[in-house]
Coordinates of C-alpha atoms in Angstrom, one line a residue:
M1 CA -208.4 -23.2 87.7
T2 CA -205.7 -23.0 85.1
A3 CA -206.0 -23.5 81.4
P4 CA -205.6 -27.1 80.3
T5 CA -202.0 -28.1 79.8
A6 CA -201.1 -28.8 76.2
P7 CA -200.4 -32.4 75.8
G8 CA -196.9 -33.6 75.1
R9 CA -195.8 -35.1 71.8
G10 CA -197.1 -38.5 71.3
T11 CA -199.6 -38.3 74.2
S12 CA -203.3 -37.6 74.1
A13 CA -204.8 -34.6 75.9
P14 CA -206.1 -35.6 79.3
S15 CA -209.8 -35.7 79.9
T16 CA -210.9 -33.0 82.3
T17 CA -214.7 -33.6 82.3
P18 CA -216.4 -33.2 85.7
E19 CA -216.8 -36.9 86.0
T20 CA -213.1 -37.4 85.5
L21 CA -212.2 -34.6 88.0
L22 CA -214.5 -35.9 90.7
G23 CA -213.6 -39.6 90.2
E24 CA -215.9 -42.5 90.3
T25 CA -217.9 -41.4 93.4
H26 CA -219.8 -38.2 92.5
R27 CA -223.4 -36.9 92.7
T28 CA -225.3 -35.4 89.8
S29 CA -225.6 -32.0 91.5
D30 CA -221.8 -31.9 92.1
V31 CA -221.2 -32.6 88.5
A32 CA -223.6 -29.9 87.4
V33 CA -222.1 -27.3 89.6
L34 CA -218.5 -28.2 88.6
Q35 CA -219.5 -28.3 85.0
W36 CA -220.9 -24.7 85.3
L37 CA -217.8 -23.5 87.0
I38 CA -215.5 -25.1 84.4
R39 CA -217.5 -23.5 81.5
A40 CA -217.6 -20.1 83.2
R41 CA -213.8 -20.2 83.9
Q42 CA -213.0 -21.5 80.4
A43 CA -215.1 -18.7 78.9
D44 CA -213.3 -16.2 81.0
L45 CA -209.9 -17.6 80.0
D46 CA -210.9 -17.6 76.3
H47 CA -212.0 -13.9 76.4
P48 CA -210.1 -12.2 79.2
S49 CA -210.8 -8.7 77.9
V50 CA -214.6 -9.0 78.2
R51 CA -214.5 -9.2 82.0
R52 CA -211.7 -6.7 82.3
W53 CA -213.7 -4.0 80.5
A54 CA -217.2 -5.1 81.4
V55 CA -216.9 -4.6 85.2
P56 CA -215.7 -1.0 85.0
V57 CA -218.4 -0.2 82.4
I58 CA -221.1 -1.7 84.6
C59 CA -219.9 0.3 87.6
A60 CA -219.8 3.5 85.6
G61 CA -223.4 2.7 84.4
L62 CA -224.5 2.6 88.0
G63 CA -223.6 6.3 88.2
I64 CA -225.9 7.4 85.3
P65 CA -228.9 8.2 87.6
S66 CA -226.7 10.5 89.8
V67 CA -225.4 12.3 86.7
R68 CA -229.0 12.7 85.5
D69 CA -230.0 14.2 88.8
A70 CA -227.0 16.5 88.8
A71 CA -228.0 17.7 85.3
N72 CA -231.4 18.5 86.7
G73 CA -229.8 20.6 89.5
I74 CA -230.0 18.0 92.3
G75 CA -226.8 17.4 94.2
P76 CA -223.2 18.3 93.2
P77 CA -222.2 19.6 89.7
V78 CA -222.1 17.1 86.8
Q79 CA -218.3 17.7 86.4
T80 CA -217.7 16.5 90.0
L81 CA -219.7 13.4 89.6
L82 CA -218.1 12.5 86.3
A83 CA -214.6 13.0 87.8
L84 CA -215.6 10.7 90.7
I85 CA -217.0 8.0 88.4
V86 CA -213.8 8.0 86.3
A87 CA -211.7 7.9 89.4
F88 CA -213.7 5.0 90.7
C89 CA -213.9 2.9 87.5
V90 CA -210.6 3.4 85.6
P91 CA -208.4 1.8 88.3
L92 CA -210.5 -1.4 88.0
L93 CA -208.8 -2.1 84.7
W94 CA -205.7 -3.2 86.7
R95 CA -207.6 -4.8 89.6
Q96 CA -206.1 -8.3 88.9
Q97 CA -202.5 -7.1 88.5
R98 CA -202.5 -4.7 91.5
P99 CA -205.5 -5.6 93.8
V100 CA -204.3 -3.8 96.9
L101 CA -203.3 -0.6 95.1
V102 CA -206.7 -0.5 93.3
F103 CA -208.5 -1.0 96.6
A104 CA -206.5 1.8 98.1
L105 CA -207.3 4.2 95.2
T106 CA -211.0 3.4 95.4
S107 CA -211.0 3.9 99.2
V108 CA -209.3 7.3 98.7
V109 CA -211.9 8.3 96.1
S110 CA -214.7 7.1 98.4
S111 CA -213.3 9.3 101.2
V112 CA -213.2 12.3 98.8
A113 CA -216.8 11.7 97.7
L114 CA -217.8 11.5 101.4
A115 CA -216.1 14.8 102.1
L116 CA -217.8 16.4 99.1
D117 CA -221.1 14.8 100.1
A118 CA -221.4 13.5 96.6
D119 CA -223.2 10.2 95.9
S120 CA -221.7 9.2 92.5
G121 CA -223.5 5.8 92.4
A122 CA -220.2 4.1 91.2
E123 CA -219.0 3.2 94.7
A124 CA -219.7 -0.4 93.8
A125 CA -216.1 -0.2 92.3
R126 CA -214.8 -0.3 95.9
I127 CA -216.7 -3.6 96.5
V128 CA -215.2 -5.1 93.3
A129 CA -211.8 -4.0 94.4
L130 CA -212.3 -5.7 97.8
L131 CA -213.5 -8.8 96.1
N132 CA -210.3 -9.1 94.0
V133 CA -208.3 -8.5 97.2
G134 CA -210.0 -11.5 98.7
R135 CA -209.2 -13.6 95.6
S136 CA -205.5 -12.6 95.3
V137 CA -203.7 -11.5 98.5
R138 CA -202.6 -13.2 101.7
P139 CA -205.1 -13.5 104.6
A140 CA -203.3 -10.8 106.7
Q141 CA -203.5 -8.3 103.9
L142 CA -207.2 -9.2 103.4
A143 CA -207.9 -8.6 107.1
V144 CA -206.3 -5.2 106.9
C145 CA -208.3 -4.2 103.8
L146 CA -211.5 -5.6 105.3
G147 CA -210.9 -3.5 108.5
I148 CA -210.4 -0.4 106.4
A149 CA -213.5 -1.1 104.3
I150 CA -215.7 -1.7 107.4
A151 CA -214.4 1.4 109.2
Q152 CA -214.9 3.5 106.1
T153 CA -218.5 2.2 105.6
T154 CA -219.3 2.8 109.3
V155 CA -218.0 6.4 109.1
A156 CA -220.0 7.0 105.9
V157 CA -223.2 5.7 107.5
V158 CA -222.8 7.8 110.6
V159 CA -221.9 11.0 108.7
R160 CA -224.8 10.7 106.4
G161 CA -227.2 9.8 109.2
A162 CA -226.2 12.8 111.3
G163 CA -228.3 15.1 109.2
Q164 CA -231.4 12.9 109.5
P165 CA -234.2 13.2 112.1
N166 CA -233.7 11.5 115.4
E167 CA -236.0 8.6 114.6
Q168 CA -233.9 7.8 111.5
F169 CA -230.6 8.5 113.2
L170 CA -231.4 5.8 115.8
Q171 CA -231.4 3.3 113.0
T172 CA -227.8 4.2 112.1
P173 CA -226.1 1.5 114.2
V174 CA -228.3 -1.2 112.6
L175 CA -227.6 0.1 109.1
A176 CA -223.8 0.2 109.9
I177 CA -223.9 -3.4 111.1
V178 CA -225.8 -4.6 108.1
Q179 CA -223.5 -2.8 105.6
S180 CA -220.4 -4.0 107.5
A181 CA -221.8 -7.6 107.3
L182 CA -222.3 -7.2 103.6
I183 CA -218.7 -5.9 103.2
A184 CA -217.4 -8.9 105.2
A185 CA -219.5 -11.2 103.0
V186 CA -217.9 -9.7 99.9
A187 CA -214.4 -10.4 101.3
A188 CA -215.5 -13.9 102.2
A189 CA -216.8 -14.4 98.7
G190 CA -213.4 -13.5 97.2
L191 CA -211.7 -15.9 99.6
V192 CA -214.2 -18.7 98.7
G193 CA -213.6 -17.9 95.0
R194 CA -209.9 -18.4 95.6
V195 CA -210.5 -21.7 97.3
V196 CA -212.8 -22.9 94.5
N197 CA -210.2 -22.0 91.9
A198 CA -207.5 -23.8 93.9
Y199 CA -209.7 -26.9 94.3
I200 CA -210.5 -27.0 90.6
R201 CA -206.9 -26.5 89.7
A202 CA -205.9 -29.4 92.1
L203 CA -208.6 -31.6 90.5
H204 CA -207.3 -30.8 87.1
E205 CA -203.7 -31.5 88.1
R206 CA -204.9 -34.8 89.7
A207 CA -206.7 -35.8 86.5
V208 CA -203.6 -35.0 84.4
R209 CA -201.4 -37.0 86.8
L210 CA -203.8 -40.0 86.7
E211 CA -203.7 -39.9 82.9
V212 CA -199.9 -39.8 82.9
E213 CA -199.7 -42.7 85.4
R214 CA -202.2 -44.7 83.3
D215 CA -200.1 -44.1 80.2
Q216 CA -197.0 -45.1 82.1
R217 CA -198.6 -48.3 83.4
A218 CA -199.7 -49.1 79.9
R219 CA -196.1 -48.6 78.6
L220 CA -194.7 -50.7 81.4
A221 CA -197.2 -53.5 80.7
A222 CA -196.3 -53.3 77.0
A223 CA -192.6 -53.4 77.8
A224 CA -193.1 -56.4 80.1
E225 CA -195.1 -58.1 77.4
R226 CA -192.4 -57.5 74.8
A227 CA -189.8 -58.9 77.2
R228 CA -191.9 -62.0 77.8
V229 CA -192.5 -62.5 74.1
A230 CA -188.7 -62.0 73.4
R231 CA -187.9 -64.6 76.1
E232 CA -190.4 -67.1 74.7
M233 CA -189.1 -66.6 71.1
H234 CA -185.6 -67.1 72.4
D235 CA -186.5 -70.3 74.2
I236 CA -188.5 -71.7 71.2
L237 CA -186.2 -70.8 68.4
G238 CA -182.9 -71.2 70.2
H239 CA -183.7 -74.7 71.4
T240 CA -185.3 -75.9 68.1
L241 CA -182.5 -74.5 65.9
A242 CA -179.8 -76.0 68.1
V243 CA -181.5 -79.4 67.8
I244 CA -182.0 -79.1 64.1
V245 CA -178.3 -78.0 63.6
G246 CA -177.1 -81.0 65.7
L247 CA -179.2 -83.5 63.8
A248 CA -178.5 -82.0 60.4
G249 CA -174.7 -82.3 61.0
G250 CA -174.9 -86.1 61.0
A251 CA -177.9 -86.6 58.8
A252 CA -175.9 -86.1 55.5
G253 CA -173.5 -88.9 56.3
L254 CA -176.2 -91.2 57.6
T255 CA -178.3 -91.0 54.4
E256 CA -175.4 -92.8 52.5
T257 CA -174.1 -95.3 55.1
K258 CA -177.3 -95.9 57.1
P259 CA -180.3 -94.7 55.1
K260 CA -182.9 -95.9 57.6
R261 CA -181.2 -94.1 60.5
G262 CA -180.7 -91.0 58.3
A263 CA -184.5 -91.0 57.4
E264 CA -185.3 -91.2 61.1
T265 CA -183.0 -88.3 61.8
L266 CA -184.7 -86.2 59.0
R267 CA -188.1 -87.1 60.5
I268 CA -186.9 -85.8 63.9
I269 CA -185.7 -82.6 62.2
A270 CA -189.1 -82.2 60.5
D271 CA -191.0 -82.8 63.8
S272 CA -188.8 -80.3 65.5
G273 CA -189.5 -77.7 62.8
R274 CA -193.2 -78.4 63.0
G275 CA -193.1 -78.1 66.8
A276 CA -191.3 -74.8 66.6
L277 CA -193.9 -73.5 64.1
A278 CA -196.7 -74.6 66.4
E279 CA -195.1 -72.9 69.3
L280 CA -194.7 -69.7 67.3
R281 CA -198.4 -69.9 66.2
R282 CA -199.4 -70.4 69.8
L283 CA -197.3 -67.4 70.9
L284 CA -198.8 -65.1 68.2
A285 CA -202.3 -66.3 69.0
V286 CA -201.7 -65.3 72.7
I287 CA -200.4 -61.9 71.7
G288 CA -203.5 -61.4 69.5
E289 CA -205.7 -62.6 72.4
E290 CA -207.2 -65.2 70.0
R291 CA -209.0 -68.2 71.4
D292 CA -208.2 -70.4 68.4
T293 CA -205.6 -70.7 65.8
E294 CA -206.2 -69.5 62.2
D295 CA -206.9 -73.1 61.0
G296 CA -209.5 -73.5 63.7
S297 CA -207.6 -76.0 65.9
P298 CA -208.1 -75.5 69.6
L299 CA -205.4 -74.1 71.8
A300 CA -203.7 -76.7 74.1
P301 CA -202.3 -76.0 77.6
Q302 CA -198.8 -74.7 77.9
P303 CA -195.9 -77.2 78.2
G304 CA -195.2 -78.7 81.6
L305 CA -193.0 -81.2 83.3
A306 CA -195.0 -84.0 81.7
D307 CA -193.6 -82.8 78.3
L308 CA -189.9 -83.3 79.4
D309 CA -189.6 -86.8 77.8
P310 CA -190.3 -85.5 74.2
L311 CA -187.9 -82.7 74.8
L312 CA -185.2 -85.0 76.0
E313 CA -185.8 -87.3 73.0
R314 CA -185.2 -84.5 70.6
V315 CA -181.9 -83.7 72.4
R316 CA -180.8 -87.3 72.3
G317 CA -181.5 -87.4 68.6
A318 CA -178.9 -84.6 68.2
G319 CA -176.2 -86.7 69.9
P320 CA -175.9 -86.1 73.7
A321 CA -176.8 -88.9 76.1
V322 CA -179.4 -87.3 78.4
T323 CA -180.7 -88.9 81.6
L324 CA -183.5 -87.7 83.8
H325 CA -183.7 -88.2 87.5
T326 CA -186.7 -87.0 89.5
R327 CA -187.8 -87.1 93.1
G328 CA -191.2 -86.0 94.3
A329 CA -194.6 -85.3 92.7
L330 CA -193.5 -83.0 89.9
T331 CA -196.9 -83.1 88.0
D332 CA -198.7 -81.7 91.1
L333 CA -197.0 -78.4 90.8
A334 CA -198.8 -75.3 89.6
P335 CA -199.0 -75.0 85.8
G336 CA -197.1 -71.7 85.8
L337 CA -194.3 -73.2 88.0
Q338 CA -194.1 -76.2 85.7
L339 CA -193.7 -74.0 82.7
A340 CA -190.9 -72.0 84.4
V341 CA -189.0 -75.3 85.3
Y342 CA -189.6 -76.6 81.8
R343 CA -188.2 -73.5 80.1
V344 CA -185.1 -73.5 82.4
V345 CA -184.3 -77.1 81.5
Q346 CA -184.9 -76.4 77.8
E347 CA -182.6 -73.4 77.8
S348 CA -179.9 -75.4 79.7
L349 CA -180.1 -78.2 77.1
T350 CA -180.0 -75.7 74.3
N351 CA -176.7 -74.3 75.7
T352 CA -175.3 -77.8 75.9
L353 CA -176.1 -78.4 72.2
K354 CA -174.5 -75.1 71.3
H355 CA -171.3 -75.3 73.3
A356 CA -170.6 -78.9 74.3
A357 CA -169.4 -81.8 72.1
S358 CA -172.1 -83.8 70.4
D359 CA -171.3 -87.0 72.3
T360 CA -171.4 -85.4 75.8
T361 CA -173.5 -86.8 78.6
V362 CA -176.1 -84.7 80.3
R363 CA -177.7 -85.3 83.7
V364 CA -181.1 -83.6 84.5
T365 CA -182.2 -83.8 88.1
L366 CA -185.5 -82.5 89.4
T367 CA -186.3 -82.5 93.1
T368 CA -189.4 -81.3 94.8
E369 CA -189.7 -80.5 98.5
D370 CA -192.4 -79.0 100.7
T371 CA -191.7 -75.4 99.7
S372 CA -189.2 -75.6 96.9
V373 CA -188.3 -77.1 93.6
H374 CA -184.6 -77.7 92.6
A375 CA -183.6 -78.2 88.9
R376 CA -180.0 -79.2 88.0
V377 CA -178.7 -79.7 84.5
E378 CA -175.0 -80.7 84.2
D379 CA -173.1 -81.8 81.2
A380 CA -169.6 -83.5 81.0
G381 CA -168.3 -81.3 78.2
P382 CA -165.8 -80.8 76.7
P383 CA -166.5 -77.8 74.5
S384 CA -167.4 -78.5 70.9
T385 CA -164.2 -76.9 69.7
P386 CA -160.9 -76.0 71.5
H387 CA -161.8 -72.3 71.2
S388 CA -165.5 -72.6 71.7
P389 CA -166.5 -70.1 74.4
A390 CA -168.5 -71.2 77.4
P391 CA -172.0 -69.9 77.9
Q392 CA -171.8 -66.3 78.9
G393 CA -173.4 -65.4 82.2
E394 CA -175.1 -62.3 80.9
G395 CA -176.6 -63.8 77.7
R396 CA -180.3 -63.5 77.0
G397 CA -180.8 -67.2 77.9
L398 CA -179.4 -66.9 81.5
V399 CA -181.2 -63.6 82.0
G400 CA -184.5 -65.3 81.0
M401 CA -183.9 -68.2 83.3
R402 CA -183.2 -65.8 86.2
E403 CA -186.4 -63.9 85.5
R404 CA -188.4 -67.0 85.4
A405 CA -187.0 -68.2 88.8
A406 CA -187.4 -64.7 90.3
L407 CA -191.1 -64.9 89.5
Y408 CA -191.4 -67.7 92.0
G409 CA -189.0 -66.4 94.6
G410 CA -186.0 -68.4 93.4
S411 CA -182.6 -68.0 91.7
V412 CA -180.4 -69.5 89.0
T413 CA -176.7 -70.0 89.1
A414 CA -174.5 -71.3 86.2
G415 CA -170.8 -72.1 85.8
P416 CA -168.2 -74.7 84.9
N417 CA -168.0 -77.9 86.8
S418 CA -165.2 -80.3 87.7
Q419 CA -165.9 -82.5 84.7
G420 CA -165.0 -79.8 82.2
G421 CA -168.6 -79.1 81.4
W422 CA -171.3 -76.7 82.6
T423 CA -173.8 -76.9 85.4
V424 CA -177.0 -74.9 85.8
D425 CA -178.7 -74.9 89.2
A426 CA -182.2 -73.4 89.6
H427 CA -184.3 -73.0 92.7
F428 CA -188.0 -72.2 92.8
R429 CA -190.3 -71.6 95.8
T430 CA -193.7 -73.4 95.6
T431 CA -195.3 -71.1 98.2
T432 CA -194.7 -67.8 96.4
T433 CA -197.8 -66.1 95.0
P434 CA -197.5 -66.0 91.2
P435 CA -197.3 -62.6 89.5
P436 CA -200.4 -60.8 88.1
P437 CA -201.9 -62.3 84.9
H438 CA -200.4 -59.7 82.5
T439 CA -196.9 -60.7 83.6
A440 CA -197.3 -64.3 84.6
P441 CA -195.7 -66.9 82.3
T442 CA -199.1 -68.4 81.3
E443 CA -199.5 -69.3 77.7
K444 CA -201.4 -71.6 75.3
R445 CA -200.2 -73.4 72.2
P446 CA -202.0 -75.1 69.3
A447 CA -202.6 -78.8 69.9

């Protein structure tokens, strides 16, 4: 297991608790074992010098009884034992950096001790070296080192058993087999330790990756929500301001020549402004995940095709003569699809108010079939001024229309027509599964 990766700027540190590493399906015993392993590994990483020095000191401590016996005249001289203990234990300080070399040195010292018939008591250092070989090197190298260790152990058992009585010498094969099995178990323990560390490291990397993916999904969802809000703001404000500007252009003159007509125009302007404010309140309420508006009024359903008549009335009040032609049961469509068609028609009429003459004629045609809906908005032009540019194909409005149609497997095309005006054709599929809730064009507005 590696140390936890430092979190990047602007991101939180990933959670690496046992529950997070194991995922949703885990047992209490698995969590307890993994928690103990993580704590032990973390303590080792926090204090690396403790284990580096503690293991050689412990191995040297195991040689104290042999040194005491030598001081009492039993066995080889004290100087020989001290030299063997130092030769066994000092190389262990580099056992992690040079595991094979340390194992070779301890094996040589063990052979020297066997030749001198000196039991230093510190031969556990050779076991520690083999354990680190199992944790560090390739399997082929581990097999070679294991073979050397088993052969050396067998030779030592046979040599030391040769001077024993016959009854005890007969037990030498059994003792050699047992000690060889123990040596193999030590090598296997090192290999298992390596697998455990690799497993924990893989779990840690998986947890980090899942945290990063979760943050990325959150950012993508936020970006999609911002794009949706920007599209809704464009539709609401763009259409309403276009209507208000068109109405205000003639309201000033009408208040002097036709006061009654001018008053009606001003009322339409006021209603359009209030409608836009209500739409904005609705949008902000949805963003804030509120169930009601601040004044306590309930939230009404999103606009649909049944709301086209009020929309067309507002446009007619600004000057253009708008006609609506429908075929099929439009109100039976799904609410999300109705909203998409409504917004496309609204944006098309907004572009007509911006770019076409105020006395132009507009024809809105809505057709439903078994698996599709076709919306067509065409005006007769001409442009409001000789140098007035036509609607640009890459503007936010057309991009928003294309996105709405794409949500329902459709498309939008726009361009000049033979009458000198502009035509928008939008196709939607009624059999396409709507997008997930966080990206679907579902909304509420204040009643």
